[in-house]
């Protein structure tokens, strides 16, 4: 690799930080620049715990100055707006950034096209979104809550349903602890009769059985058509609700069309098996910004984003050294579906899948993993 090669990484989430760690481990002398709106990381998996008070928002927003200093990364506070020269120049609201290699890890965005979407809370939209859920939840003495998630019609796998399951189970547990569950009606709605198929049939069966056991009303098989102050309109009839928690399907970042790069039908950067954006040289994508070859259950989650980022980093360094990219991220789904006091581990890989029964130990394991990850950022220590 040329000694003066300049690698630029866009974004400040799991994929971006993993790419930095991987590049610095393999190329200690590389010049690295991270461009993102702010030098701050938000631990998205724990947003589900803010509405019930298990986590404070400030505890999940981690300044990255120490991490960047330890890994010798230049930082530019900027928002990407497009690309030129096949990716060799990044256009931002703070000017252009030339590069010899680029990794796009900006994440995707939620599709907000359903009529009345402003009446729904989108939990993974950030800390402010879940703080708004907590404010309303705490103020309610009784009421009707509706939970659901959707998909990108052009790319059905582009969804994030796991956090909605966790919020549903966690809020149910929280209401029971407060002794007021009987004053609340909880409804889960989805276009499919069997939502959550990416987790596997066994997991879907367990999730639906868990909802029924908790007295959650199921409104399945009818896609949502609109939201309002009164609730959710579906082809199967209305779902009255005082508060709606809904995770829309996902698409690529808002500047993707201005990049000049190949996009998938769903609006993501189209990657090959090595996470290289198709028809480019030394331009890679990792995490929610990309569309990747693989099984139809390939998840959009932090674990998969890190696997993609590690492969992208290795392949970019190889390409800068004149070699062909060889690394391929293994398709893998790994998550703990949390219920505030217990957790259920779900795994799915290319050859096998399994699920561990719900247990308190898995809830604590999820908390422990969070603590270790955030401590590594706060200390700026390599991981």
PDB file of C-alpha atoms in Angstrom, residues 7-11 13-27 30 32-34 67 71 73 102-105 284-287 305-314 316-317 373 383:
ATOM      1  CA  UNK A   7      -8.563   6.434   3.380  1.00  0.00           C
ATOM      2  CA  UNK A   8     -11.848   8.197   4.136  1.00  0.00           C
ATOM      3  CA  UNK A   9     -14.644   6.626   6.173  1.00  0.00           C
ATOM      4  CA  UNK A  10     -18.133   8.143   6.214  1.00  0.00           C
ATOM      5  CA  UNK A  11     -20.306   7.689   9.308  1.00  0.00           C
ATOM      6  CA  UNK A  13     -21.766   4.000  13.797  1.00  0.00           C
ATOM      7  CA  UNK A  14     -20.808   0.372  14.364  1.00  0.00           C
ATOM      8  CA  UNK A  15     -19.567  -0.194  10.806  1.00  0.00           C
ATOM      9  CA  UNK A  16     -17.420   2.952  10.742  1.00  0.00           C
ATOM     10  CA  UNK A  17     -15.748   2.219  14.079  1.00  0.00           C
ATOM     11  CA  UNK A  18     -15.109  -1.413  13.150  1.00  0.00           C
ATOM     12  CA  UNK A  19     -13.523  -0.313   9.857  1.00  0.00           C
ATOM     13  CA  UNK A  20     -11.216   2.061  11.752  1.00  0.00           C
ATOM     14  CA  UNK A  21     -10.122  -0.676  14.152  1.00  0.00           C
ATOM     15  CA  UNK A  22      -9.513  -3.146  11.328  1.00  0.00           C
ATOM     16  CA  UNK A  23      -7.526  -0.713   9.169  1.00  0.00           C
ATOM     17  CA  UNK A  24      -5.425   0.526  12.054  1.00  0.00           C
ATOM     18  CA  UNK A  25      -4.637  -3.053  13.082  1.00  0.00           C
ATOM     19  CA  UNK A  26      -3.539  -4.033   9.574  1.00  0.00           C
ATOM     20  CA  UNK A  27      -2.075  -0.728   8.377  1.00  0.00           C
ATOM     21  CA  UNK A  30      -2.326   4.616   7.018  1.00  0.00           C
ATOM     22  CA  UNK A  32      -7.411   7.909   8.093  1.00  0.00           C
ATOM     23  CA  UNK A  33     -10.144  10.544   7.989  1.00  0.00           C
ATOM     24  CA  UNK A  34     -13.587  10.066   9.506  1.00  0.00           C
ATOM     25  CA  UNK A  67     -11.250   6.853  20.379  1.00  0.00           C
ATOM     26  CA  UNK A  71      -6.488   5.384  16.627  1.00  0.00           C
ATOM     27  CA  UNK A  73      -7.887   9.414  12.937  1.00  0.00           C
ATOM     28  CA  UNK A 102     -13.498   5.136   0.563  1.00  0.00           C
ATOM     29  CA  UNK A 103     -15.720   3.187   2.955  1.00  0.00           C
ATOM     30  CA  UNK A 104     -19.361   4.307   3.124  1.00  0.00           C
ATOM     31  CA  UNK A 105     -20.807   3.555   6.565  1.00  0.00           C
ATOM     32  CA  UNK A 284     -16.727  -0.036  -0.282  1.00  0.00           C
ATOM     33  CA  UNK A 285     -19.906  -0.017   1.765  1.00  0.00           C
ATOM     34  CA  UNK A 286     -20.697  -1.564   5.150  1.00  0.00           C
ATOM     35  CA  UNK A 287     -23.811  -1.595   7.292  1.00  0.00           C
ATOM     36  CA  UNK A 305     -22.538  -4.344   9.923  1.00  0.00           C
ATOM     37  CA  UNK A 306     -19.314  -5.119  11.789  1.00  0.00           C
ATOM     38  CA  UNK A 307     -18.733  -8.276   9.745  1.00  0.00           C
ATOM     39  CA  UNK A 308     -19.208  -6.258   6.553  1.00  0.00           C
ATOM     40  CA  UNK A 309     -16.937  -3.469   7.797  1.00  0.00           C
ATOM     41  CA  UNK A 310     -14.118  -5.880   8.641  1.00  0.00           C
ATOM     42  CA  UNK A 311     -14.323  -7.426   5.159  1.00  0.00           C
ATOM     43  CA  UNK A 312     -14.522  -4.002   3.484  1.00  0.00           C
ATOM     44  CA  UNK A 313     -11.453  -2.759   5.362  1.00  0.00           C
ATOM     45  CA  UNK A 314      -9.382  -5.833   4.483  1.00  0.00           C
ATOM     46  CA  UNK A 316      -9.748  -1.957   0.505  1.00  0.00           C
ATOM     47  CA  UNK A 317      -6.235  -2.394   1.921  1.00  0.00           C
ATOM     48  CA  UNK A 373     -18.433  -1.973  24.167  1.00  0.00           C
ATOM     49  CA  UNK A 383     -10.935  -3.591  20.743  1.00  0.00           C
TER      50      UNK A 383
END
